[in-house]
């Protein structure tokens, strides 16, 4: 209700005033202390010039740290200055009579003297009561303890520019009005934070046990991406003391998507986390750039039906755990002759026995990856050569000395004696020199024989050399399959490219043989659009990152890459993350009831059962319309006209989704010709932004994005009733928040006839 009409308006207004003033005082104080720190640093730097004192260096560091915290606090406080909190709870802890009135906001603020909270952070344990609790008895966890109490008030505020606009008390029956309003607003080109409207099922995911892997199946628009980012923010807050945000990594499907989420990260204070795509991660960890065919390029081939049977089979095999086991065997095969089979000798003396080397390499050093073992062994060889050479030379010298003594005391004739001893001396000297020379060659010879390949080369050898394939793949592929496999890879090699599915095995070889550099290892990994990953990819990420603490979010209904990815979550839990918690999100927040009805109707045409259908939050707009056209230019003219009309109705973001890139290019060219003033952009996979009036995007690339109004337009290649096409169309349909209109060629209606 309008804040002014609420019975507590006066008190709430005073409270807001107080908070506003308090923030101002804190900000002023912080500004002052900031300039003090800056002064201190300046002084310390001056001292550093003429004092050789590590103390002043420490001083610089200490103040720089202080400055950093202050800067961070300042930033946080400034960001909430106009809207310090969004909710209040009244909570009475069990066995206490004093009720606490807690105001919840995006960051916490305490009174300096009493430590009484002015604002409670939304991530704090007690705030859980706001997201989860209904009025009455409630409980929450803090520091491993369950705390109980009574929740007597749950209140929401709409505050704009520090003015209290609305106050809403939530009782058992009230619908979440603020959520409704938040969903009605237009989609900008960016994802937004939702701290004030997080729903209970989402809250459970955000706060789910951080010490266990988490798998989330969530329908389209259920907030998976949003929640992933909020869970990161929660994680960083909860473990602030002993956790560096850089130890978190989020893997997104492409760079376009990273750009889409980029604004919300700093808002949530999680901008320091590593954000990348799977292939960029692999190339980073390898320190090498490789030419992968993107999964979208592959999908285009699939949609266009070129070579599709082999493509699906090879991609599927390369993503399977069978291939993973094959790789494991291959690496054993590969390293078996890394250790020489003959002893390292200096003349007839053994410097390092092959048996000892084998024992070190295959037994003692197995805690290291093989290449590191070799390096360790090299160091060992160096030391051994040094000490053994001295030992051997001493032995040889002893033999000569004995002979010299024998000559000295056994030959009576002086001349003969002298000749003999001199000859022996010369021989001794020459022999020692020879030994020294030979000894010098031992380490370089050993090093020369060390394997010179790298992960990529070893992998190429495995997938393109018939002898290796025959030897290693015989337990996994029959002769015919081996042939297809080899030919496929040979073709790729000739074209200088790699399948996307090659990324995981190359990373596996890197990890298993060379090890992964520390900066590419993480404590916690988040994967969005995880339905597109294969079991092999999950497994290798777990190994390379050195953790099993993954948060995996995906939607099988949108699994347009399921020919290479997964078809169910059970396999992921069974084979990769046996300890994972599995949670689902059924509510969809993005699209209207009308759009979701059509999308669900489409989903039910899937050949297999058991798909979780989305339940939209009750929000209405015009029902989707479908139009069969006979002339594509005419249809595009109509779309342009509708865009102009809807812009007048306050819809802001528009997308035209085509089935293929080719269709999108045709649409784009037509728009340029028909309405050059309309700012249109054709989206590509590696695009980093899409700030335009209208974007034209192929169905497979639209995944994860959202727009106020979506037009779907097909040409001579209709969406058909196949698993892939149904999923592609489902993804396209569920991108719209408010309106969806479909245009298809009347000669090629495909599946549209069944749903409209
Ligand atoms: N609790 C919420 N309050 C307000 N808005 C929400 C809430 N949850 C989700 N949304 C909004 O719903 C939309 C969909 O969210 P998001 O893109 O995170 O969903 P998703 O599950 O990743 O979708 P998809 O799988 O279809 O790409 C976004 O606009 C998001 O801001």
Coordinates of C-alpha atoms in Angstrom, one line a residue, residues 131-705:
X131 CA 13.2 -15.5 2.9
X132 CA 12.0 -18.8 4.4
X133 CA 9.8 -18.0 7.4
X134 CA 6.1 -17.5 7.7
X135 CA 4.8 -15.6 10.7
X136 CA 4.9 -17.6 13.9
X137 CA 7.5 -20.0 15.1
X138 CA 10.7 -20.0 13.0
X139 CA 14.3 -21.1 13.3
X140 CA 17.6 -20.5 11.5
X141 CA 21.1 -21.8 11.6
X142 CA 24.1 -19.8 12.7
X143 CA 27.6 -21.2 13.5
X144 CA 26.3 -24.7 13.3
X145 CA 23.6 -24.0 15.9
X146 CA 19.8 -23.9 15.4
X147 CA 18.3 -20.8 16.9
X148 CA 14.5 -20.6 17.4
X149 CA 12.2 -17.7 17.9
X150 CA 9.0 -16.0 16.9
X151 CA 8.5 -14.0 13.7
X152 CA 5.9 -11.4 14.3
X153 CA 6.3 -9.1 11.3
X154 CA 7.6 -9.4 7.8
X155 CA 7.5 -6.1 6.0
X156 CA 8.6 -5.0 2.6
X157 CA 9.4 -1.5 1.4
X158 CA 9.6 0.3 -1.9
X159 CA 12.1 3.1 -1.4
X160 CA 13.1 5.4 -4.3
X161 CA 15.7 8.1 -3.8
X162 CA 15.4 7.7 0.0
X163 CA 11.7 8.3 -0.1
X164 CA 9.4 5.7 1.4
X165 CA 7.0 4.9 -1.4
X166 CA 5.3 1.8 -0.3
X167 CA 5.0 -0.4 2.8
X168 CA 3.7 -3.9 2.6
X169 CA 3.1 -6.3 5.4
X170 CA 3.3 -10.0 4.3
X171 CA 0.9 -12.3 6.1
X172 CA 0.1 -15.9 5.3
X173 CA -2.1 -15.1 2.4
X174 CA -0.5 -12.0 0.8
X175 CA 0.9 -12.6 -2.7
X176 CA 4.3 -11.3 -3.2
X177 CA 3.4 -7.9 -4.7
X178 CA 6.9 -6.7 -4.9
X179 CA 7.9 -9.8 -6.9
X180 CA 5.0 -9.2 -9.3
X181 CA 6.1 -5.7 -9.8
X182 CA 9.7 -6.6 -10.3
X183 CA 8.7 -9.1 -12.9
X184 CA 6.5 -6.7 -14.8
X185 CA 9.4 -4.3 -15.4
X186 CA 11.1 -4.4 -18.7
X187 CA 14.1 -6.5 -19.4
X188 CA 17.2 -4.4 -19.9
X189 CA 20.1 -5.9 -21.8
X190 CA 21.5 -7.2 -18.5
X191 CA 20.7 -9.5 -15.7
X192 CA 19.7 -7.8 -12.4
X193 CA 20.1 -8.6 -8.7
X194 CA 17.0 -9.8 -6.9
X195 CA 17.9 -9.7 -3.3
X196 CA 14.6 -8.2 -2.2
X197 CA 12.5 -10.8 -4.0
X198 CA 14.4 -14.1 -3.7
X199 CA 11.8 -16.8 -3.3
X200 CA 12.0 -19.6 -0.7
X201 CA 12.9 -22.4 -3.3
X202 CA 15.6 -20.1 -4.6
X203 CA 16.8 -19.2 -1.2
X204 CA 17.4 -22.8 -0.4
X205 CA 19.7 -23.1 -3.3
X206 CA 21.6 -20.0 -2.5
X207 CA 22.2 -21.2 1.0
X208 CA 22.6 -24.9 0.4
X209 CA 25.5 -26.6 2.1
X210 CA 28.7 -25.1 0.7
X211 CA 30.7 -28.2 1.6
X212 CA 28.9 -30.5 -0.9
X213 CA 28.4 -30.5 -4.6
X214 CA 25.0 -29.1 -5.6
X215 CA 23.0 -30.0 -8.7
X216 CA 20.0 -27.9 -9.7
X217 CA 17.5 -28.8 -12.3
X218 CA 15.5 -25.6 -13.0
X219 CA 12.9 -24.9 -15.6
X220 CA 13.4 -22.1 -18.1
X221 CA 13.3 -18.7 -16.4
X222 CA 13.5 -20.1 -12.9
X223 CA 16.4 -17.9 -12.0
X224 CA 19.3 -20.4 -12.3
X225 CA 21.8 -17.9 -13.6
X226 CA 20.6 -15.2 -11.2
X227 CA 20.8 -17.7 -8.3
X228 CA 24.3 -18.9 -9.2
X229 CA 25.5 -15.3 -8.9
X230 CA 23.7 -14.8 -5.6
X231 CA 25.0 -18.0 -4.2
X232 CA 28.5 -16.8 -5.0
X233 CA 27.8 -13.6 -3.2
X234 CA 26.5 -15.6 -0.2
X235 CA 29.6 -17.8 -0.3
X236 CA 32.0 -14.9 -0.3
X237 CA 30.1 -13.2 2.6
X238 CA 29.9 -16.4 4.6
X239 CA 33.6 -17.3 4.2
X240 CA 34.9 -13.8 3.9
X241 CA 37.6 -14.4 6.5
X242 CA 39.4 -17.3 4.9
X243 CA 38.4 -17.2 1.4
X244 CA 39.7 -15.3 -1.6
X245 CA 37.0 -14.7 -4.2
X246 CA 39.5 -15.5 -6.9
X247 CA 39.2 -19.1 -5.8
X248 CA 35.7 -19.1 -7.3
X249 CA 35.1 -19.8 -10.9
X250 CA 32.0 -19.5 -13.0
X251 CA 31.8 -21.2 -16.4
X252 CA 29.3 -19.7 -18.8
X253 CA 28.3 -21.0 -22.2
X254 CA 29.9 -18.2 -24.3
X255 CA 31.4 -14.7 -24.1
X256 CA 28.1 -13.1 -25.1
X257 CA 26.6 -14.6 -21.9
X258 CA 29.5 -13.4 -19.8
X259 CA 28.7 -9.9 -21.0
X260 CA 25.1 -10.4 -20.2
X261 CA 25.8 -11.1 -16.5
X262 CA 28.6 -8.6 -16.2
X263 CA 26.6 -5.8 -14.6
X264 CA 25.2 -7.8 -11.8
X265 CA 28.5 -9.1 -10.6
X266 CA 29.9 -5.9 -9.1
X267 CA 26.4 -5.1 -7.7
X268 CA 26.6 -8.3 -5.7
X269 CA 30.2 -7.8 -4.9
X270 CA 31.4 -10.8 -6.8
X271 CA 33.3 -9.1 -9.6
X272 CA 36.6 -10.7 -8.5
X273 CA 35.6 -14.2 -9.3
X274 CA 37.0 -15.9 -12.3
X275 CA 34.5 -15.8 -15.2
X276 CA 35.2 -17.7 -18.3
X277 CA 34.0 -20.4 -20.7
X278 CA 35.0 -24.0 -20.7
X279 CA 37.3 -23.8 -23.8
X280 CA 38.9 -20.6 -22.5
X281 CA 39.6 -22.3 -19.2
X282 CA 41.2 -25.3 -21.0
X283 CA 43.4 -23.1 -23.2
X284 CA 44.4 -21.1 -20.1
X285 CA 45.3 -24.2 -18.2
X286 CA 47.3 -25.5 -21.2
X287 CA 48.9 -22.2 -21.8
X288 CA 48.2 -22.7 -25.5
X289 CA 45.6 -21.5 -27.8
X290 CA 43.8 -24.2 -29.9
X291 CA 41.3 -24.0 -32.7
X292 CA 38.1 -25.6 -31.4
X293 CA 35.0 -25.9 -33.4
X294 CA 32.4 -24.3 -31.2
X295 CA 29.5 -26.4 -30.0
X296 CA 27.2 -23.9 -31.8
X297 CA 29.0 -24.4 -35.1
X298 CA 28.4 -28.1 -34.6
X299 CA 24.8 -27.5 -33.8
X300 CA 24.5 -25.6 -37.1
X301 CA 25.8 -28.6 -38.9
X302 CA 23.3 -30.8 -37.1
X303 CA 20.5 -28.4 -37.8
X304 CA 21.5 -28.3 -41.4
X305 CA 21.8 -32.1 -41.3
X306 CA 25.3 -32.3 -42.8
X307 CA 27.3 -35.4 -41.8
X308 CA 25.0 -35.6 -38.8
X309 CA 25.2 -39.3 -37.9
X310 CA 29.0 -39.4 -37.7
X311 CA 29.2 -36.1 -36.0
X312 CA 26.7 -37.2 -33.3
X313 CA 28.4 -40.5 -32.8
X314 CA 32.0 -39.1 -32.5
X315 CA 30.9 -36.2 -30.3
X316 CA 29.0 -38.5 -28.0
X317 CA 31.9 -41.0 -27.8
X318 CA 34.4 -38.3 -27.0
X319 CA 32.3 -37.0 -24.2
X320 CA 31.7 -40.5 -22.7
X321 CA 33.3 -42.1 -19.7
X322 CA 34.4 -44.9 -22.0
X323 CA 36.6 -42.4 -23.7
X324 CA 37.8 -41.2 -20.3
X325 CA 38.8 -44.8 -19.4
X326 CA 40.4 -45.2 -22.8
X327 CA 42.5 -42.1 -22.2
X328 CA 43.5 -43.4 -18.8
X329 CA 44.8 -46.6 -20.5
X330 CA 46.5 -44.5 -23.2
X331 CA 48.4 -42.6 -20.7
X332 CA 49.7 -45.8 -19.0
X333 CA 50.7 -47.0 -22.4
X334 CA 52.4 -43.7 -23.1
X335 CA 54.5 -43.5 -20.0
X336 CA 55.5 -47.1 -20.0
X337 CA 58.7 -46.5 -22.0
X338 CA 59.6 -43.1 -20.5
X339 CA 62.2 -44.9 -18.3
X340 CA 65.2 -46.4 -20.1
X341 CA 65.3 -50.2 -20.0
X342 CA 69.1 -50.2 -19.6
X343 CA 71.2 -49.2 -16.7
X344 CA 73.0 -45.9 -16.9
X345 CA 76.7 -46.9 -17.1
X346 CA 80.1 -45.3 -16.9
X347 CA 82.3 -47.9 -18.6
X348 CA 81.5 -51.1 -16.8
X349 CA 80.3 -49.3 -13.7
X350 CA 76.6 -48.8 -13.0
X351 CA 75.8 -45.2 -12.2
X352 CA 72.0 -45.6 -11.9
X353 CA 70.2 -48.9 -12.5
X354 CA 67.1 -49.0 -14.6
X355 CA 65.5 -51.0 -11.9
X356 CA 66.0 -48.2 -9.4
X357 CA 64.7 -45.6 -11.9
X358 CA 61.6 -47.7 -12.5
X359 CA 61.0 -48.1 -8.8
X360 CA 61.3 -44.4 -8.2
X361 CA 59.1 -43.5 -11.2
X362 CA 56.4 -46.1 -10.9
X363 CA 56.3 -46.5 -7.1
X364 CA 58.0 -43.8 -5.0
X365 CA 57.1 -40.7 -7.0
X366 CA 53.5 -41.6 -7.9
X367 CA 52.2 -38.8 -5.9
X368 CA 53.4 -36.6 -8.7
X369 CA 52.2 -36.4 -12.3
X370 CA 54.6 -38.4 -14.6
X371 CA 56.3 -35.4 -16.1
X372 CA 57.1 -33.9 -12.7
X373 CA 58.4 -37.4 -11.7
X374 CA 60.8 -37.3 -14.6
X375 CA 62.0 -33.9 -13.5
X376 CA 62.5 -35.1 -10.0
X377 CA 64.3 -38.1 -11.4
X378 CA 66.5 -35.8 -13.5
X379 CA 67.6 -34.0 -10.3
X380 CA 68.3 -37.4 -8.7
X381 CA 70.3 -38.5 -11.7
X382 CA 72.4 -35.3 -11.6
X383 CA 73.3 -35.9 -8.0
X384 CA 73.9 -39.6 -8.5
X385 CA 76.2 -38.9 -11.5
X386 CA 78.2 -36.5 -9.5
X387 CA 78.8 -38.7 -6.5
X388 CA 79.2 -41.9 -8.5
X389 CA 81.7 -40.4 -10.9
X390 CA 83.9 -39.3 -8.0
X391 CA 83.6 -42.8 -6.6
X392 CA 84.3 -44.5 -9.9
X393 CA 87.3 -42.3 -10.6
X394 CA 88.7 -43.0 -7.1
X395 CA 88.3 -46.7 -7.8
X396 CA 90.1 -46.5 -11.2
X397 CA 92.8 -44.3 -9.7
X398 CA 93.3 -46.9 -7.0
X399 CA 93.9 -49.6 -9.6
X400 CA 96.5 -47.5 -11.4
X401 CA 98.2 -46.5 -8.1
X402 CA 98.5 -50.1 -7.1
X403 CA 100.1 -50.8 -10.5
X404 CA 102.4 -47.9 -10.1
X405 CA 103.5 -49.0 -6.7
X406 CA 104.0 -52.5 -8.1
X407 CA 106.3 -51.0 -10.8
X408 CA 108.0 -48.7 -8.4
X409 CA 109.0 -51.5 -6.0
X410 CA 109.1 -54.5 -8.3
X411 CA 111.2 -53.3 -11.3
X412 CA 114.9 -53.2 -10.5
X413 CA 116.1 -51.6 -13.6
X414 CA 115.9 -47.9 -13.1
X415 CA 115.2 -46.9 -16.6
X416 CA 112.6 -49.5 -17.2
X417 CA 111.0 -48.6 -13.8
X418 CA 110.9 -45.0 -14.7
X419 CA 109.4 -45.8 -18.2
X420 CA 106.8 -48.0 -16.7
X421 CA 105.7 -45.6 -14.0
X422 CA 105.5 -42.7 -16.3
X423 CA 103.5 -44.7 -18.8
X424 CA 101.1 -45.8 -16.0
X425 CA 100.8 -42.2 -14.8
X426 CA 100.0 -41.1 -18.3
X427 CA 97.4 -43.9 -18.7
X428 CA 95.9 -43.0 -15.4
X429 CA 95.6 -39.4 -16.3
X430 CA 94.1 -40.2 -19.8
X431 CA 91.7 -42.6 -18.3
X432 CA 90.4 -40.2 -15.6
X433 CA 90.0 -37.5 -18.3
X434 CA 88.1 -39.9 -20.4
X435 CA 85.9 -40.9 -17.5
X436 CA 85.2 -37.3 -16.6
X437 CA 84.3 -36.6 -20.2
X438 CA 82.0 -39.6 -20.4
X439 CA 80.4 -38.7 -17.1
X440 CA 79.6 -35.2 -18.4
X441 CA 77.5 -36.7 -21.2
X442 CA 75.4 -38.8 -18.9
X443 CA 72.9 -36.2 -17.8
X444 CA 72.5 -34.5 -21.2
X445 CA 71.9 -38.0 -22.8
X446 CA 69.3 -38.7 -20.1
X447 CA 67.6 -35.3 -20.7
X448 CA 67.7 -35.8 -24.5
X449 CA 65.8 -39.1 -24.1
X450 CA 63.1 -37.5 -22.0
X451 CA 59.8 -37.3 -23.8
X452 CA 59.3 -34.0 -25.7
X453 CA 55.6 -34.0 -26.5
X454 CA 52.9 -31.9 -25.0
X455 CA 49.3 -32.7 -24.1
X456 CA 48.0 -31.6 -27.5
X457 CA 50.6 -33.7 -29.4
X458 CA 50.0 -36.8 -27.3
X459 CA 46.3 -36.4 -27.9
X460 CA 46.7 -35.9 -31.7
X461 CA 48.8 -39.1 -31.7
X462 CA 46.1 -41.0 -30.0
X463 CA 43.3 -39.9 -32.2
X464 CA 45.0 -39.9 -35.6
X465 CA 47.6 -42.7 -35.6
X466 CA 46.0 -46.0 -36.7
X467 CA 48.6 -48.0 -34.7
X468 CA 47.9 -46.2 -31.5
X469 CA 44.1 -46.4 -32.0
X470 CA 44.3 -50.1 -32.8
X471 CA 46.4 -50.7 -29.7
X472 CA 44.5 -48.5 -27.2
X473 CA 40.9 -48.4 -28.5
X474 CA 40.5 -52.1 -29.1
X475 CA 38.5 -52.6 -25.9
X476 CA 36.1 -49.7 -26.7
X477 CA 35.6 -49.6 -30.5
X478 CA 35.2 -52.2 -33.1
X479 CA 37.1 -52.1 -36.3
X480 CA 34.5 -50.2 -38.2
X481 CA 34.1 -47.6 -35.4
X482 CA 37.9 -47.2 -35.2
X483 CA 37.9 -46.4 -38.9
X484 CA 35.2 -43.8 -38.6
X485 CA 36.9 -42.3 -35.6
X486 CA 40.3 -42.1 -37.3
X487 CA 38.9 -40.6 -40.5
X488 CA 36.9 -38.0 -38.6
X489 CA 39.9 -36.8 -36.7
X490 CA 42.2 -36.9 -39.8
X491 CA 39.8 -34.6 -41.6
X492 CA 39.8 -32.2 -38.6
X493 CA 43.6 -32.3 -38.5
X494 CA 43.8 -31.5 -42.2
X495 CA 41.5 -28.5 -41.6
X496 CA 43.6 -27.4 -38.6
X497 CA 40.7 -27.7 -36.1
X498 CA 39.6 -29.6 -33.1
X499 CA 36.2 -30.8 -31.9
X500 CA 34.9 -29.1 -28.8
X501 CA 34.9 -32.5 -27.3
X502 CA 38.6 -32.7 -27.7
X503 CA 39.1 -30.0 -25.1
X504 CA 38.3 -32.3 -22.1
X505 CA 40.7 -35.1 -23.1
X506 CA 43.5 -32.7 -23.8
X507 CA 43.0 -31.1 -20.4
X508 CA 42.9 -34.6 -18.9
X509 CA 46.3 -35.4 -20.4
X510 CA 47.7 -32.1 -19.2
X511 CA 46.4 -32.6 -15.7
X512 CA 47.4 -36.3 -15.5
X513 CA 50.9 -36.0 -17.1
X514 CA 52.1 -32.4 -16.4
X515 CA 49.8 -31.2 -13.6
X516 CA 47.8 -28.0 -13.5
X517 CA 49.3 -24.7 -12.4
X518 CA 47.9 -23.3 -9.1
X519 CA 46.2 -20.3 -10.7
X520 CA 44.0 -22.6 -12.7
X521 CA 42.9 -24.5 -9.7
X522 CA 39.8 -23.4 -7.7
X523 CA 38.1 -24.1 -4.5
X524 CA 34.6 -23.8 -5.8
X525 CA 33.3 -24.0 -9.4
X526 CA 29.9 -22.9 -10.7
X527 CA 28.6 -24.2 -14.0
X528 CA 25.6 -22.5 -15.7
X529 CA 23.8 -24.2 -18.6
X530 CA 25.3 -27.4 -17.3
X531 CA 23.0 -29.6 -19.4
X532 CA 25.4 -29.0 -22.3
X533 CA 28.4 -30.6 -20.5
X534 CA 29.4 -34.2 -21.0
X535 CA 30.3 -36.6 -18.2
X536 CA 33.9 -36.5 -19.3
X537 CA 33.9 -32.7 -19.0
X538 CA 32.5 -32.8 -15.5
X539 CA 35.1 -35.4 -14.5
X540 CA 38.1 -33.6 -16.0
X541 CA 37.0 -30.3 -14.5
X542 CA 36.8 -31.9 -11.1
X543 CA 40.4 -33.2 -11.5
X544 CA 41.9 -30.1 -13.1
X545 CA 40.3 -27.7 -10.6
X546 CA 41.2 -30.0 -7.7
X547 CA 37.8 -29.8 -6.1
X548 CA 34.5 -31.5 -6.1
X549 CA 32.7 -28.5 -4.7
X550 CA 30.7 -27.7 -7.8
X551 CA 27.4 -25.9 -8.1
X552 CA 25.8 -27.2 -11.3
X553 CA 22.8 -25.5 -12.7
X554 CA 20.9 -26.6 -15.9
X555 CA 17.7 -27.5 -17.6
X556 CA 17.4 -30.8 -19.5
X557 CA 14.4 -29.4 -21.5
X558 CA 16.9 -26.9 -23.0
X559 CA 19.5 -29.5 -23.6
X560 CA 20.0 -28.7 -27.3
X561 CA 23.4 -30.2 -27.2
X562 CA 22.3 -33.4 -25.6
X563 CA 23.9 -35.4 -28.5
X564 CA 27.1 -34.6 -26.6
X565 CA 25.9 -33.6 -23.2
X566 CA 23.8 -35.3 -20.7
X567 CA 20.2 -36.6 -20.8
X568 CA 19.6 -37.0 -17.1
X569 CA 21.1 -35.9 -13.8
X570 CA 21.2 -39.4 -12.3
X571 CA 24.4 -40.2 -14.3
X572 CA 26.1 -37.1 -13.0
X573 CA 25.3 -38.0 -9.4
X574 CA 26.1 -41.6 -9.8
X575 CA 29.4 -41.3 -11.7
X576 CA 30.8 -37.9 -11.0
X577 CA 29.4 -36.3 -7.8
X578 CA 28.1 -39.1 -5.6
X579 CA 27.8 -36.8 -2.6
X580 CA 25.8 -34.1 -4.5
X581 CA 22.6 -32.6 -3.2
X582 CA 19.9 -32.5 -5.9
X583 CA 17.4 -29.6 -5.9
X584 CA 14.7 -28.5 -8.4
X585 CA 13.2 -25.2 -9.4
X586 CA 9.7 -25.5 -10.9
X587 CA 8.5 -21.9 -10.8
X588 CA 9.3 -19.8 -13.8
X589 CA 9.7 -16.0 -13.2
X590 CA 10.5 -14.8 -16.7
X591 CA 7.6 -15.3 -19.0
X592 CA 3.9 -14.7 -18.7
X593 CA 1.3 -17.4 -18.1
X594 CA 0.3 -17.1 -21.8
X595 CA 3.9 -17.7 -23.1
X596 CA 4.5 -20.6 -20.7
X597 CA 1.3 -22.3 -21.7
X598 CA 2.4 -22.4 -25.3
X599 CA 6.0 -23.5 -24.4
X600 CA 4.7 -26.2 -22.1
X601 CA 2.4 -27.5 -24.9
X602 CA 5.4 -27.7 -27.1
X603 CA 7.4 -29.5 -24.4
X604 CA 4.8 -32.2 -24.1
X605 CA 5.5 -33.2 -27.7
X606 CA 8.8 -34.5 -26.6
X607 CA 9.1 -38.2 -27.2
X608 CA 10.1 -39.0 -23.6
X609 CA 8.1 -38.4 -20.5
X610 CA 9.0 -37.2 -17.1
X611 CA 10.0 -33.6 -18.1
X612 CA 9.3 -31.1 -15.3
X613 CA 6.9 -28.5 -16.8
X614 CA 7.4 -24.9 -15.8
X615 CA 4.8 -23.3 -13.5
X616 CA 4.8 -19.5 -14.3
X617 CA 4.3 -16.9 -11.6
X618 CA 0.8 -15.5 -12.3
X619 CA 1.4 -12.6 -14.6
X620 CA -0.6 -12.0 -17.8
X621 CA -0.1 -10.3 -21.1
X622 CA -1.4 -10.8 -24.6
X623 CA -1.4 -14.4 -25.8
X624 CA 1.3 -15.4 -28.3
X625 CA 0.2 -15.0 -31.9
X626 CA 1.3 -17.1 -34.9
X627 CA 1.1 -16.0 -38.4
X628 CA 1.7 -18.1 -41.6
X629 CA 3.1 -15.8 -44.3
X630 CA 3.6 -16.2 -48.0
X631 CA 6.1 -13.4 -48.5
X632 CA 9.0 -13.1 -46.1
X633 CA 9.6 -9.4 -46.8
X634 CA 5.9 -8.7 -46.0
X635 CA 6.3 -10.6 -42.7
X636 CA 9.4 -8.6 -41.8
X637 CA 7.6 -5.4 -42.6
X638 CA 4.9 -6.5 -40.2
X639 CA 7.5 -7.3 -37.5
X640 CA 9.1 -3.9 -37.9
X641 CA 5.7 -2.2 -37.6
X642 CA 4.9 -4.2 -34.4
X643 CA 8.3 -3.2 -32.9
X644 CA 7.5 0.5 -33.4
X645 CA 4.0 0.0 -31.9
X646 CA 5.3 -1.9 -28.9
X647 CA 8.1 0.6 -28.2
X648 CA 5.3 3.1 -27.7
X649 CA 3.8 0.7 -25.1
X650 CA 7.0 0.8 -23.1
X651 CA 8.5 -2.5 -24.1
X652 CA 12.2 -1.9 -24.3
X653 CA 14.1 -4.9 -25.6
X654 CA 13.2 -6.8 -28.7
X655 CA 14.6 -9.9 -30.3
X656 CA 13.9 -11.7 -33.6
X657 CA 15.0 -15.3 -33.2
X658 CA 15.6 -17.3 -36.3
X659 CA 16.2 -21.0 -36.5
X660 CA 19.6 -20.8 -38.2
X661 CA 22.3 -18.2 -38.6
X662 CA 21.5 -18.1 -42.3
X663 CA 17.9 -17.2 -41.6
X664 CA 19.1 -14.5 -39.2
X665 CA 21.4 -13.0 -41.8
X666 CA 18.5 -12.9 -44.3
X667 CA 16.3 -11.2 -41.7
X668 CA 19.0 -8.7 -40.8
X669 CA 19.6 -7.8 -44.5
X670 CA 15.9 -7.3 -45.0
X671 CA 15.6 -5.0 -42.0
X672 CA 18.5 -2.9 -43.2
X673 CA 16.8 -2.5 -46.5
X674 CA 13.3 -1.9 -45.1
X675 CA 14.0 0.3 -42.1
X676 CA 17.6 1.5 -42.1
X677 CA 16.9 3.7 -39.1
X678 CA 16.0 0.8 -36.9
X679 CA 19.2 -0.1 -35.0
X680 CA 19.5 -3.8 -35.5
X681 CA 22.3 -6.1 -34.6
X682 CA 23.0 -9.6 -35.7
X683 CA 24.4 -11.6 -32.7
X684 CA 27.4 -13.8 -33.0
X685 CA 28.8 -16.2 -30.5
X686 CA 31.9 -14.3 -29.6
X687 CA 30.0 -11.0 -29.4
X688 CA 30.5 -9.1 -26.2
X689 CA 27.5 -6.8 -26.1
X690 CA 24.1 -6.4 -27.6
X691 CA 22.9 -2.9 -26.9
X692 CA 20.6 -2.3 -29.8
X693 CA 16.9 -1.6 -30.6
X694 CA 16.5 -5.1 -31.9
X695 CA 18.8 -8.0 -31.9
X696 CA 18.5 -10.9 -34.4
X697 CA 19.8 -14.0 -32.9
X698 CA 19.9 -17.7 -33.9
X699 CA 17.8 -20.0 -31.7
X700 CA 20.8 -21.9 -30.3
X701 CA 22.6 -18.7 -29.3
X702 CA 19.6 -17.2 -27.5
X703 CA 19.9 -19.6 -24.6
X704 CA 20.3 -17.8 -21.3
X705 CA 19.2 -14.4 -22.7

